[in-house]
Amino acid sequence: MKTILDKILNDAQKETDCASDLKGLNEVRIKFLGKNGEFTAVMKNLKDIKAEERPLFGKLINDAKVILEGHIAFKEKELSVKELEEKLLSETVDITLPGKRVEYGSLHPISIVINEITDIFTGLGFDVTDGPEIETDKFNFEMLNIPKDHPARDMQDTFYITDDIVLRTQTSSMQIRTMLKQKPPIRIINPGKVYRSDFDSSHSPMFHQIEGLAVDKHITLCDLLGLLGEFAKKLFSKETKTRFRPSYFPFTEPSVEVDVTCSECKGKGCPLCKGTGWMEILGAGIVNPRVLENCGIDSGEYSALAFGMGIERIAITRFGISDMRIVFENDKRFLRNYR
Ligand code: DAH
């Protein structure tokens, strides 16, 4: 019995020493100490031994088991350290590799210009409103003194959803919506998208406008001149001069086109301003009394100034963009220039 036991312990220790990983070591443990292991088998044989010798052999078996357990525990520690080292080695982080670049978003050049213009007018006491892009023919045209078949409609050919519903061609529809629900004094600007069936290097079927409206007692063309002159100085530079040219809009009387000195050449003449020294930036005027009356405002008591500008035109002037279509292609290489 003693020799058998010595042999088992000897074999078990040898196999323990040979285990190359924790998994292999566990197999050795099961083989010798497990429920069906070799020591358990020897234990079962105790019943064949004389009763008085049993305690002695029982002790010998237990001692051998304790020795083996110690041996395995020692090996286990050694293998754990080895495996951990191997793992750390194989998982090393190469801190010299370039990091992943995080791309920051930025505002679209059109949004930048809208924000700047909005800041200027809110600083001058104007509120910002918002209205629908799908508009009735009535608010987009008729109430603005542009009846059906009026020739002025030709300049704003648009997308009709039905005979009476259009994609708005101008933010001027917001003058009507505001005056119908708000009593004077009124000071609003309305930035938003407008649509016209145009498409070439200087026209996109969708573009942006900002409409402005001020209704109060005694508003005159002088107020319009002062307001827009101040606006141009704030948007471009202190040296910017403004000039009014007579024009025609059905909803204003008198009507003007407003030019500013070219931001590129400061009025000397350059390719951007086609040699004139001036750039047209907006249309404006004193609101036609008929439009006020359409909205239930007494034109004997109140007068109003209004203006509307194309944001893209201002952005193009500001940033020197040559083809307007590129503004909406959302090519990141282009947009990155305007951070
Ligand atoms: N709605 C005009 C357009 O789209 C621009 C405009 C001109 C707006 C004169 C106004 C204005 O409010 O008074 O061409």
XYZ file of C-alpha atoms and ligand atoms in Angstrom, residues 156 169-172 175 196 207 209 211-212 249 251-252 255-256 282-287 305-309, ligand 1:
41
model
C -41.242 85.015 -58.064
C -41.397 82.864 -52.328
C -40.615 85.589 -49.797
C -40.553 85.992 -46.050
C -42.760 89.070 -46.616
C -45.544 90.820 -42.370
C -38.454 79.885 -56.336
C -32.610 80.089 -50.327
C -34.268 85.638 -46.517
C -37.745 90.029 -43.439
C -37.990 93.094 -41.251
C -42.448 96.402 -54.906
C -46.304 96.063 -51.067
C -44.234 99.206 -50.465
C -39.840 101.279 -52.652
C -36.052 101.232 -52.673
C -31.740 94.282 -49.988
C -35.134 95.603 -50.986
C -37.130 97.871 -48.707
C -39.743 100.581 -48.510
C -42.576 102.204 -46.657
C -45.387 99.674 -46.407
C -41.173 100.361 -42.837
C -40.223 96.976 -44.224
C -37.175 95.358 -45.716
C -36.162 91.954 -47.014
C -32.725 90.590 -47.762
N -39.888 90.320 -50.652
C -38.964 90.992 -51.531
C -38.287 89.976 -52.431
O -38.288 88.826 -52.113
C -37.942 91.718 -50.735
C -38.564 92.896 -50.034
C -38.591 94.115 -50.667
C -39.094 92.759 -48.806
C -39.162 95.210 -50.079
C -39.671 93.868 -48.158
C -39.697 95.077 -48.828
O -40.233 93.781 -46.963
O -40.251 96.127 -48.201
O -37.748 90.344 -53.435
